Coordinates of C-alpha atoms in Angstrom, one line a residue:
X1 CA 22.1 -31.8 -15.8
X2 CA 24.9 -29.2 -13.6
X3 CA 28.3 -30.2 -12.2
X4 CA 27.9 -30.4 -8.5
X5 CA 31.4 -31.3 -7.3
X6 CA 32.8 -28.0 -8.2
X7 CA 29.7 -26.2 -6.0
X8 CA 30.9 -24.7 -2.7
X9 CA 29.1 -25.8 0.7
X10 CA 27.2 -22.9 1.1
X11 CA 26.5 -22.4 -2.8
X12 CA 24.4 -26.3 -2.4
X13 CA 23.0 -25.4 0.6
X14 CA 21.5 -22.5 -1.1
X15 CA 20.5 -24.3 -4.1
X16 CA 18.9 -26.9 -2.6
X17 CA 16.7 -24.0 -0.6
X18 CA 15.4 -22.7 -3.3
X19 CA 14.3 -26.0 -4.4
X20 CA 12.3 -26.9 -1.6
X21 CA 10.8 -23.4 -1.5
X22 CA 9.8 -23.3 -5.1
X23 CA 8.5 -27.1 -4.6
X24 CA 6.6 -26.1 -1.6
X25 CA 5.1 -22.8 -3.5
X26 CA 2.7 -24.7 -5.0
X27 CA 0.7 -26.1 -2.0
X28 CA 1.2 -22.8 0.0
X29 CA 1.2 -19.8 -2.4
X30 CA -1.7 -17.4 -3.1
X31 CA -0.8 -17.5 -6.8
X32 CA 0.1 -20.9 -9.0
X33 CA 3.3 -22.1 -8.8
X34 CA 5.0 -20.6 -11.8
X35 CA 5.3 -16.7 -11.9
X36 CA 2.8 -14.4 -13.2
X37 CA 5.0 -13.6 -16.2
X38 CA 3.2 -14.1 -19.3
X39 CA 0.4 -11.7 -20.1
X40 CA -2.1 -14.4 -21.8
X41 CA -2.1 -16.4 -18.3
X42 CA -4.4 -13.7 -16.7
X43 CA -7.4 -15.3 -18.8
X44 CA -6.6 -19.0 -18.0
X45 CA -6.1 -17.9 -14.2
X46 CA -9.9 -16.3 -14.2
X47 CA -11.1 -19.5 -15.1
X48 CA -9.4 -21.2 -12.3
X49 CA -10.2 -18.8 -9.7
X50 CA -6.7 -17.0 -9.3
X51 CA -6.5 -13.8 -10.9
X52 CA -5.0 -11.2 -8.9
X53 CA -9.2 -9.6 -8.6
X54 CA -10.2 -12.9 -7.2
X55 CA -7.1 -15.0 -5.4
X56 CA -8.1 -13.7 -2.0
X57 CA -11.2 -15.6 -2.7
X58 CA -9.6 -19.0 -3.4
X59 CA -7.0 -18.3 -0.5
X60 CA -10.1 -18.9 1.7
X61 CA -10.3 -22.4 3.2
X62 CA -7.1 -23.7 1.7
X63 CA -5.0 -26.2 3.9
X64 CA -1.7 -25.1 4.6
X65 CA 1.1 -27.3 4.0
X66 CA 3.4 -27.6 6.7
X67 CA 7.6 -27.2 5.5
X68 CA 9.9 -29.0 6.8
X69 CA 12.1 -27.9 9.8
X70 CA 15.0 -26.1 8.4
X71 CA 17.7 -25.1 11.1
X72 CA 18.2 -21.4 10.7
X73 CA 20.9 -21.6 13.2
X74 CA 23.2 -23.1 10.5
X75 CA 22.8 -19.5 8.0
X76 CA 24.1 -16.1 8.5
X77 CA 21.3 -13.5 9.1
X78 CA 21.0 -9.9 7.8
X79 CA 18.6 -7.0 8.0
X80 CA 17.2 -5.2 5.0
X81 CA 14.5 -3.2 4.2
X82 CA 12.0 -4.1 1.3
X83 CA 10.5 -1.7 -1.3
X84 CA 6.3 -3.0 -1.5
X85 CA 4.1 -2.1 -4.1
X86 CA 0.6 -3.7 -3.8
X87 CA -2.9 -3.1 -5.0
X88 CA -4.8 -2.8 -1.4
X89 CA -8.7 -2.9 -2.7
X90 CA -8.9 -6.9 -1.9
X91 CA -7.0 -6.4 1.4
X92 CA -8.1 -5.3 4.9
X93 CA -5.4 -3.0 5.3
X94 CA -1.2 -3.5 5.9
X95 CA -0.8 -4.7 9.3
X96 CA -1.6 -8.6 9.8
X97 CA -4.2 -9.2 12.4
X98 CA -4.2 -11.8 15.3
X99 CA -2.5 -15.5 14.5
X100 CA -5.8 -17.1 12.7
X101 CA -8.1 -14.4 12.1
X102 CA -8.1 -15.4 8.5
X103 CA -8.7 -12.1 7.7
X104 CA -6.4 -11.4 4.7
X105 CA -4.0 -8.3 5.1
X106 CA -0.5 -7.3 3.0
X107 CA 1.6 -8.1 6.2
X108 CA 0.5 -11.2 6.6
X109 CA 0.9 -12.4 2.6
X110 CA 4.3 -10.7 3.1
X111 CA 5.1 -12.9 6.2
X112 CA 3.8 -16.1 4.5
X113 CA 5.7 -15.5 1.2
X114 CA 9.1 -15.1 3.5
X115 CA 8.3 -18.4 5.9
X116 CA 7.9 -19.9 2.8
X117 CA 10.9 -18.8 1.3
X118 CA 12.4 -19.8 4.1
X119 CA 14.1 -16.2 4.7
X120 CA 12.2 -16.0 8.2
X121 CA 11.9 -18.6 11.0
X122 CA 7.9 -18.2 11.9
X123 CA 5.0 -17.0 9.6
X124 CA 3.9 -15.2 11.9
X125 CA 6.7 -12.9 11.6
X126 CA 7.3 -12.9 15.1
X127 CA 11.5 -12.6 15.7
X128 CA 12.0 -11.0 12.6
X129 CA 12.8 -7.5 13.5
X130 CA 9.4 -6.2 11.6
X131 CA 9.1 -2.7 10.9
X132 CA 6.7 -0.9 8.8
X133 CA 7.2 2.9 7.3
X134 CA 3.2 3.5 6.8
X135 CA 0.2 1.9 7.9
X136 CA -2.3 2.0 5.3
X137 CA -6.0 1.1 5.8
X138 CA -8.6 -1.3 4.3
X139 CA -8.6 -0.7 0.7
X140 CA -5.7 1.5 0.3
X141 CA -3.0 0.9 -2.1
X142 CA 0.8 1.8 -2.5
X143 CA 3.5 2.0 -4.8
X144 CA 6.8 2.6 -2.5
X145 CA 5.6 1.2 1.3
X146 CA 8.8 0.3 3.2
X147 CA 9.5 -2.7 5.6
X148 CA 12.4 -3.5 7.3
X149 CA 13.3 -7.3 8.8
X150 CA 15.8 -9.8 9.5
X151 CA 16.4 -12.5 7.1
X152 CA 18.5 -15.3 6.0
X153 CA 21.6 -14.8 4.5
X154 CA 23.9 -16.8 1.8
X155 CA 26.7 -14.8 2.3
X156 CA 29.4 -15.8 5.3
X157 CA 29.4 -14.1 9.0
X158 CA 31.0 -10.7 8.5
X159 CA 29.9 -10.1 4.9
X160 CA 28.0 -6.8 4.3
X161 CA 27.4 -7.0 8.0
X162 CA 26.0 -10.4 8.2
X163 CA 25.7 -12.5 11.4
X164 CA 25.1 -15.1 13.2
X165 CA 21.1 -16.1 13.2
X166 CA 20.1 -15.4 16.8
X167 CA 19.0 -17.8 18.8
X168 CA 15.0 -18.5 20.1
X169 CA 16.4 -17.5 24.0
X170 CA 17.6 -14.2 22.4
X171 CA 15.3 -11.0 22.8
X172 CA 13.9 -10.0 19.5
X173 CA 15.6 -6.3 18.8
X174 CA 12.7 -4.3 20.4
X175 CA 12.0 -0.5 19.3
X176 CA 9.9 2.2 21.6
X177 CA 6.5 2.3 20.7
X178 CA 5.5 5.8 19.2
X179 CA 2.4 6.5 19.4
X180 CA -0.6 5.1 17.2
X181 CA -2.2 8.3 16.5
X182 CA -1.7 8.6 12.7
X183 CA -2.9 7.2 9.6
X184 CA 0.8 5.6 9.2
X185 CA 1.0 4.8 12.9
X186 CA 3.7 7.1 13.1
X187 CA 3.6 10.3 15.5
X188 CA 5.4 13.5 14.2
X189 CA 7.2 13.7 17.8
X190 CA 8.8 10.5 16.9
X191 CA 9.8 11.1 13.3
X192 CA 13.0 12.9 14.2
X193 CA 14.2 10.7 16.5
X194 CA 17.1 8.0 15.5
X195 CA 16.6 4.1 15.6
X196 CA 19.8 4.0 17.4
X197 CA 18.2 5.8 20.7
X198 CA 14.9 3.9 20.1
X199 CA 16.9 0.4 20.7
X200 CA 16.5 -1.7 24.2
X201 CA 19.0 -4.1 23.7
X202 CA 22.5 -4.1 22.5
X203 CA 23.1 -4.6 18.4
X204 CA 25.3 -7.6 16.8
X205 CA 28.9 -6.0 16.3
X206 CA 30.1 -7.8 13.7
X207 CA 33.6 -6.5 11.1
X208 CA 31.9 -5.6 7.8
X209 CA 33.8 -7.2 4.9
X210 CA 33.2 -7.2 1.2
X211 CA 31.0 -10.4 -0.1
X212 CA 33.8 -13.0 -1.8
X213 CA 33.9 -13.7 -5.2
X214 CA 32.6 -17.3 -4.6
X215 CA 29.5 -16.2 -3.0
X216 CA 26.1 -14.7 -4.3
X217 CA 23.1 -13.1 -2.0
X218 CA 19.9 -14.7 -2.6
X219 CA 17.9 -12.9 -5.1
X220 CA 15.5 -11.6 -2.8
X221 CA 13.1 -9.5 -5.4
X222 CA 12.5 -12.8 -7.6
X223 CA 11.9 -14.9 -4.8
X224 CA 9.6 -13.2 -3.4
X225 CA 7.7 -12.4 -6.1
X226 CA 7.6 -15.8 -7.3
X227 CA 5.3 -16.4 -4.3
X228 CA 3.2 -13.7 -3.7
X229 CA 0.0 -13.2 -4.9
X230 CA 0.3 -10.7 -8.3
X231 CA -1.3 -7.8 -6.6
X232 CA 1.5 -7.5 -4.2
X233 CA 5.1 -7.0 -5.6
X234 CA 8.4 -6.6 -4.1
X235 CA 10.2 -4.0 -6.1
X236 CA 13.8 -3.7 -4.6
X237 CA 15.6 -4.9 -1.4
X238 CA 18.4 -2.9 0.4
X239 CA 20.8 -3.9 3.0
X240 CA 20.6 -2.4 6.2
X241 CA 22.2 -1.2 9.4
X242 CA 21.1 -3.7 12.4
X243 CA 19.8 -0.8 13.8
X244 CA 17.7 0.7 10.8
X245 CA 13.8 0.9 11.4
X246 CA 11.3 2.2 8.7
X247 CA 9.6 4.0 10.8
X248 CA 11.3 5.7 12.9
X249 CA 14.2 6.5 9.9
X250 CA 11.3 8.1 7.5
X251 CA 11.8 11.6 6.9
X252 CA 8.4 11.9 5.1
X253 CA 5.4 10.4 3.7
X254 CA 3.6 11.4 0.1
X255 CA 0.5 10.1 -1.0
X256 CA -1.8 10.9 -3.9
X257 CA -5.8 10.6 -4.1
X258 CA -6.9 10.0 -8.0
X259 CA -10.5 11.6 -8.8
X260 CA -12.2 12.4 -11.7
X261 CA -12.3 15.6 -12.8
X262 CA -16.3 16.2 -14.2
X263 CA -17.8 19.3 -12.4
X264 CA -14.7 20.3 -10.7
X265 CA -13.1 24.2 -10.0
X266 CA -9.5 22.9 -10.6
X267 CA -7.8 26.6 -10.1
X268 CA -10.3 26.6 -6.8
X269 CA -9.0 23.1 -5.8
X270 CA -5.3 24.2 -6.6
X271 CA -6.0 27.5 -4.3
X272 CA -7.3 25.9 -1.5
X273 CA -4.5 22.9 -1.5
X274 CA -1.7 25.3 -0.9
X275 CA -3.5 26.5 2.0
X276 CA -2.6 23.0 4.0
X277 CA 1.1 23.9 3.8
X278 CA 2.5 24.0 6.9
X279 CA 2.1 23.5 10.8
X280 CA -1.8 23.6 11.4
X281 CA -4.1 22.0 14.2
X282 CA -5.6 18.8 11.8
X283 CA -8.3 17.5 14.6
X284 CA -11.1 18.5 12.2
X285 CA -9.8 16.5 9.5
X286 CA -9.4 13.1 10.8
X287 CA -11.2 10.5 12.6
X288 CA -10.9 10.2 16.7
X289 CA -9.9 7.3 18.3
X290 CA -10.1 7.7 21.6
X291 CA -8.1 4.6 22.4
X292 CA -5.2 6.3 21.0
X293 CA -3.3 8.4 23.1
X294 CA -3.0 11.3 20.9
X295 CA -1.2 14.4 22.3
X296 CA -1.3 17.0 19.4
X297 CA -3.5 17.0 16.3
X298 CA -1.0 19.6 15.0
X299 CA 0.6 18.0 11.8
X300 CA 3.1 19.6 8.9
X301 CA 2.2 19.1 6.4
X302 CA 5.2 20.1 3.7
X303 CA 3.7 20.3 0.3
X304 CA -0.2 19.9 -1.2
X305 CA -1.1 20.2 -5.1
X306 CA -3.8 19.5 -7.1
X307 CA -2.8 18.9 -11.3
X308 CA -4.5 16.8 -13.9
X309 CA -2.9 13.1 -14.2
X310 CA 0.2 12.8 -16.2
X311 CA 1.9 9.3 -17.0
X312 CA 5.9 9.9 -17.2
X313 CA 7.4 9.0 -20.3
X314 CA 8.5 6.1 -20.7
X315 CA 8.6 3.3 -24.1
X316 CA 5.7 1.5 -22.1
X317 CA 2.5 1.1 -23.8
X318 CA 0.1 3.7 -21.9
X319 CA -3.4 3.7 -21.9
X320 CA -3.4 5.8 -25.2
X321 CA -1.2 4.1 -27.7
X322 CA -2.6 1.0 -26.0
X323 CA -6.1 1.9 -27.6
X324 CA -4.7 3.9 -30.8
X325 CA -2.5 0.3 -31.6
X326 CA -5.9 -1.5 -31.5
X327 CA -7.3 0.8 -33.3
X328 CA -4.0 0.5 -36.6
X329 CA -5.7 -3.0 -37.1
X330 CA -8.9 -1.6 -38.6
X331 CA -8.5 1.3 -41.0
X332 CA -11.7 2.1 -40.8
X333 CA -12.4 2.4 -36.9
X334 CA -13.0 5.9 -35.0
X335 CA -10.2 7.8 -34.1
X336 CA -9.8 7.2 -30.3
X337 CA -9.3 10.3 -28.0
X338 CA -8.1 9.8 -24.2
X339 CA -7.9 12.6 -22.1
X340 CA -4.9 12.3 -19.1
X341 CA -6.6 15.5 -17.8
X342 CA -10.2 13.6 -17.4
X343 CA -8.4 12.3 -14.0
X344 CA -6.9 14.8 -11.2
X345 CA -4.1 14.0 -8.8
X346 CA -4.2 15.7 -5.4
X347 CA -0.8 15.2 -3.9
X348 CA 0.1 15.8 -0.1
X349 CA 3.9 15.3 1.4
X350 CA 4.2 15.4 5.5
X351 CA 6.0 14.0 8.0
X352 CA 3.1 11.9 9.3
X353 CA -0.7 12.5 9.1
X354 CA -3.3 11.2 11.4
X355 CA -6.0 8.3 10.5
X356 CA -7.9 9.3 7.6
X357 CA -6.1 12.7 7.3
X358 CA -5.6 12.7 3.7
X359 CA -9.0 11.3 2.9
X360 CA -10.5 14.1 4.9
X361 CA -8.5 16.8 3.3
X362 CA -9.4 15.5 -0.1
X363 CA -13.4 15.5 0.5
X364 CA -12.9 19.3 2.2
X365 CA -11.1 19.8 -1.6
X366 CA -14.1 18.2 -3.6
X367 CA -16.0 20.3 -2.0
X368 CA -14.3 23.2 -2.7
X369 CA -14.1 22.7 -6.9
X370 CA -17.8 21.8 -6.8
X371 CA -18.2 25.6 -6.0
X372 CA -20.1 24.3 -2.2
X373 CA -17.7 25.5 0.0
X374 CA -15.1 28.9 -0.7
X375 CA -11.2 28.5 -0.6
X376 CA -11.4 30.0 3.1
X377 CA -13.0 26.5 4.3
X378 CA -9.6 25.3 5.2
X379 CA -8.6 27.9 6.9
X380 CA -11.6 28.2 9.3
X381 CA -11.4 24.1 9.9
X382 CA -7.6 24.9 11.3
X383 CA -8.2 27.7 13.1
X384 CA -9.6 26.5 16.2
X385 CA -10.5 30.0 17.7
X386 CA -13.6 30.1 14.8
X387 CA -15.1 26.8 16.7
X388 CA -17.3 26.8 20.0
X389 CA -15.4 25.6 22.8
X390 CA -14.6 21.7 23.2
X391 CA -16.3 21.5 20.0
X392 CA -15.6 18.2 17.6
X393 CA -15.3 18.3 14.1
X394 CA -18.6 19.0 12.0
X395 CA -20.0 16.4 10.2
X396 CA -19.0 15.5 6.9
X397 CA -18.1 12.3 5.3
X398 CA -14.6 11.2 3.8
X399 CA -13.5 10.4 0.6
X400 CA -13.4 6.4 -0.7
X401 CA -10.3 4.7 0.4
X402 CA -9.5 3.3 -3.2
X403 CA -8.4 6.3 -5.1
X404 CA -5.6 6.7 -2.4
X405 CA -1.7 5.8 -2.6
X406 CA 1.2 5.5 -0.3
X407 CA 3.2 6.5 -3.4
X408 CA 6.8 7.2 -1.8
X409 CA 8.4 7.1 1.7
X410 CA 11.8 9.0 2.2
X411 CA 14.8 8.6 3.5
X412 CA 17.9 10.2 4.1
X413 CA 20.5 10.3 1.5
X414 CA 23.1 6.8 1.8
X415 CA 20.8 5.3 4.0
X416 CA 19.3 2.6 1.8
X417 CA 21.0 1.1 -1.4
X418 CA 18.2 0.0 -3.3
X419 CA 18.3 -3.3 -5.5
X420 CA 16.4 -5.4 -8.0
X421 CA 18.5 -8.3 -8.6
X422 CA 18.7 -7.2 -12.3
X423 CA 20.7 -9.3 -14.4
X424 CA 22.4 -8.3 -18.1
X425 CA 20.1 -9.0 -20.8
X426 CA 22.1 -11.7 -22.8
X427 CA 22.8 -10.4 -26.8
X428 CA 20.3 -13.7 -27.7
X429 CA 17.6 -11.8 -25.5
X430 CA 18.4 -8.7 -27.2
X431 CA 17.6 -10.3 -30.6
X432 CA 14.3 -12.3 -29.2
X433 CA 12.8 -10.0 -27.0
X434 CA 9.6 -12.0 -27.8
X435 CA 11.1 -14.4 -25.2
X436 CA 12.1 -11.7 -22.8
X437 CA 9.2 -12.1 -20.6
X438 CA 10.6 -16.1 -19.7
X439 CA 13.8 -14.3 -18.4
X440 CA 15.0 -15.4 -14.7
X441 CA 16.0 -11.4 -14.6
X442 CA 13.8 -10.4 -11.6
X443 CA 13.2 -6.7 -13.3
X444 CA 12.0 -8.1 -16.3
X445 CA 9.3 -10.3 -14.8
X446 CA 7.8 -7.4 -12.5
X447 CA 7.8 -5.3 -15.3
X448 CA 6.0 -7.6 -17.2
X449 CA 4.0 -9.1 -14.4
X450 CA 2.7 -5.4 -13.9
X451 CA 1.9 -4.6 -17.2
X452 CA -0.4 -8.0 -17.7
X453 CA -2.3 -6.7 -14.7
X454 CA -2.5 -3.0 -16.0
X455 CA -3.9 -5.0 -19.1
X456 CA -6.1 -6.7 -17.9
X457 CA -8.0 -4.0 -15.7
X458 CA -7.7 -1.7 -18.8
X459 CA -9.7 -4.8 -21.0
X460 CA -12.4 -4.9 -18.2
X461 CA -12.4 -0.9 -18.1
X462 CA -12.9 -1.4 -22.0
X463 CA -15.9 -4.0 -21.6
X464 CA -17.8 -1.4 -19.0
X465 CA -17.5 0.8 -21.2
X466 CA -18.6 -0.5 -24.1
X467 CA -21.8 -2.3 -22.0
X468 CA -22.4 1.8 -21.1
X469 CA -22.5 3.1 -24.7
X470 CA -24.4 -0.1 -26.3
X471 CA -27.4 0.7 -23.5
X472 CA -27.0 3.9 -24.4
X473 CA -27.5 3.2 -28.3
X474 CA -29.7 0.5 -27.9
X475 CA -32.8 1.9 -25.9
X476 CA -34.7 -1.0 -26.4
X477 CA -37.2 1.0 -29.2
X478 CA -37.3 4.1 -26.8
X479 CA -36.3 7.4 -28.6
X480 CA -33.4 8.7 -26.1
X481 CA -31.9 11.6 -28.0
X482 CA -30.3 13.0 -24.4
X483 CA -26.9 14.7 -23.7
X484 CA -25.6 12.4 -21.2
X485 CA -22.9 14.5 -21.5
X486 CA -24.7 17.4 -19.7
X487 CA -26.7 14.6 -17.7
X488 CA -23.3 13.4 -16.1
X489 CA -21.6 16.7 -15.2
X490 CA -24.9 17.7 -13.4
X491 CA -24.7 13.8 -11.9
X492 CA -21.1 14.7 -11.0
X493 CA -22.0 18.4 -9.5
X494 CA -25.1 17.6 -7.3
X495 CA -23.3 15.3 -5.6
X496 CA -24.7 12.0 -7.0
X497 CA -21.5 10.3 -7.3
X498 CA -20.3 11.4 -4.0
X499 CA -22.1 10.7 -0.7
X500 CA -25.0 12.1 1.2
X501 CA -23.5 15.5 0.7
X502 CA -21.3 14.8 -2.0
X503 CA -17.6 14.3 -0.2
X504 CA -16.4 11.0 -0.7
X505 CA -14.7 12.4 -3.9
X506 CA -17.0 10.5 -6.7
X507 CA -17.1 7.1 -5.4
X508 CA -20.6 5.6 -3.7
X509 CA -23.4 7.5 -1.9
X510 CA -27.1 8.9 -2.2
X511 CA -27.6 12.6 -3.5
X512 CA -28.6 15.7 -1.5
X513 CA -30.9 18.3 -2.5
X514 CA -29.9 21.0 -0.1
X515 CA -26.6 22.1 0.9
X516 CA -25.4 22.7 4.6
X517 CA -22.3 24.7 4.4
X518 CA -19.7 22.6 6.7
X519 CA -19.1 25.4 9.1
X520 CA -23.0 25.4 9.8
X521 CA -23.9 21.5 10.3
X522 CA -24.2 19.5 13.2
X523 CA -20.4 18.1 15.2
X524 CA -19.5 14.9 16.4
X525 CA -18.4 15.0 20.2
X526 CA -16.1 16.4 21.0
X527 CA -12.2 14.8 21.7
X528 CA -12.5 15.2 25.0
X529 CA -16.6 14.0 25.6
X530 CA -15.5 10.4 23.7
X531 CA -12.4 9.9 25.4
X532 CA -14.3 10.2 28.8
X533 CA -16.6 8.3 27.1
X534 CA -14.2 5.3 26.1
X535 CA -12.6 5.2 29.4
X536 CA -16.0 4.8 31.4
X537 CA -17.0 1.7 28.9
X538 CA -13.6 0.7 29.6
X539 CA -14.0 0.5 33.1
X540 CA -17.2 -0.9 32.5
X541 CA -15.7 -3.8 30.9
X542 CA -13.0 -4.3 33.3
X543 CA -15.4 -4.2 36.3
X544 CA -17.2 -7.2 34.5
X545 CA -14.5 -9.1 33.9
X546 CA -13.3 -9.4 37.3
X547 CA -16.8 -9.8 38.9
X548 CA -16.7 -12.8 36.3
X549 CA -13.6 -14.4 36.8
X550 CA -14.8 -13.8 40.6
X551 CA -17.8 -15.9 40.2
X552 CA -15.8 -18.7 38.1
X553 CA -13.3 -19.2 41.1
X554 CA -16.4 -19.5 43.4

C-alpha cells in the first residue's frame, strides 16, 4: 500500500479523482472496465457483445449512472488539443446530435469519456470551448482528426498557461461561425483567418510558468483510452493557447480513399488525378444543401494522386508477414502470396472541401480508370462554359463512404506539441516483452489495442475468403470448371461492384448494360432552383407554425 502521508494535497486529489473515474467506468463506458490491451480478449468480448464491431448495439438502452458532483472550481483548467483516430463504420458521423437523440456519433463518445474522466463538467460538451478540425460524415473514418477543448488540469495556476476554471456564469469563449458548406465544415474563405481575430470575448491573462517538479499532469491519453470504445482512440494530446481553434488554425486537410484495383487503368487514373490540382469550381463534384449559405464553390486542391497501397516499413506484423508466419507452422502448406498492389489509394490534399466532394472526385476517377470516360472529363466538369446556363450537375452516384479516411489535419510549425504520455520501458519489461501489453505506458497500450483490432478484422477476412474458396471448390456435385478470375475482372469492369452506373468505387449496387456518358446525362436541379424551392418550403413551414400558434392562443 502506498504511503499517502508523503503525498501533496494536489496529488491526493488527482489520485482520488482517478480512482472514482475508474470505478464509474464499468457503468458508463461503452467497453469493459479494463483497457482493451489483451489481443486474446477480443474473442471473449464478442460473446458478451462488446467487440469493436457491435459495441454500439450494446450501448442501446443502457442506463447511465450519474456521477457524484465534482467541483471544477477547485481545479485549474487548460486548453488542449487531442489527436483522435476512429473507425467510423458504426457511427453516424463525427458531430454530436441533439441531446437525448441516442444516435451514436464520435463526438458523443468523446464527450461521455471526457465527462466520465472528470475532465469536463457536462456530458453534452457544453462549456468546454469545443472545436473540431474536419467534420466527417456517417461511415467515414479518421487517422488524424484534431479537436480542442478546455479540460481539468492537475497543475497549479499559471503552470504551462493553466488558469482558474471559468464559472458557469462566465460566457463560453465563442468563435464566429464559418460557412457550413463543406465536407469538413470549413469554408476556404475562413481558413486563413487567425483564431485570435475570431474571438468574441477576452481571454484569461495568466503568466506562463514551468511545471513544478512535484507536479505531474493528468495522463490524458491513457485515461481517455481506458474509457472510450475500442474503435475510437486518442493518439496524442498537446498544450495549446487559449485562442487556438482546431478549425480555423488548420492549414490543410488530407484524405485517402482505399479501393480495389480490379479492372482499373492506373496510369489513366494518375493522369486524371493531376487535373484536380489548383483552384477550380467544384459545384459538379458535390452534393448541394440549399440550407447552407454557400458563397462560392471554388476550392483549391493542393495535391492529388492515385498510387498502389503500400504500408510504411515498421517492426509491426503486416498482412504479408502475419500470414507467412502462420504458414511456417506447417511445412507442407502452400505459399501465401499477398500483393499490396491489389488495392489503390486516391489521396487528395486541400484547404477545405465541399460536402461529399472527395467521394464525387473518387467516383469520376473510377469511371476514367474503367475506360468509360476520357481523362478530360475532369476539366469538362470544372469548366462552367461547357455546361448550359443555370444547369445542375449531371446525375451520377458518388463513391461509398466506408473507404474514405481523413488521414491528416495540418497546422503551422510550433502551434502544437504532441505528447503521448509515453513512459520509459524498464529493464524488466525489456527482458519480458511478452508482458508489455499489461504495461501502464499509454503508447504501448495504444499500439497493442490497435493491433488487436487489426488482428480481429484479419481473421474475419480470412474466414470470408475461406468460405468463398470452399464454395467455389465444393460446387455440390456440379462441374464448375470456371475461370473465376476472369469473371471477377469482368464483374468489376462492367460496374457490378458499383452502383447503377458503376460509380461507387467497388462497393454495393447493381449493373447497367448500357452506359451513358456523364456529359450527356440528365441533370439535377440547379443550385438556384434548389435554393428557391428550399426558401419556399421554409416560408410555408413558418406560415403553418404561425397559424398553429395563433389558433392555440385563441
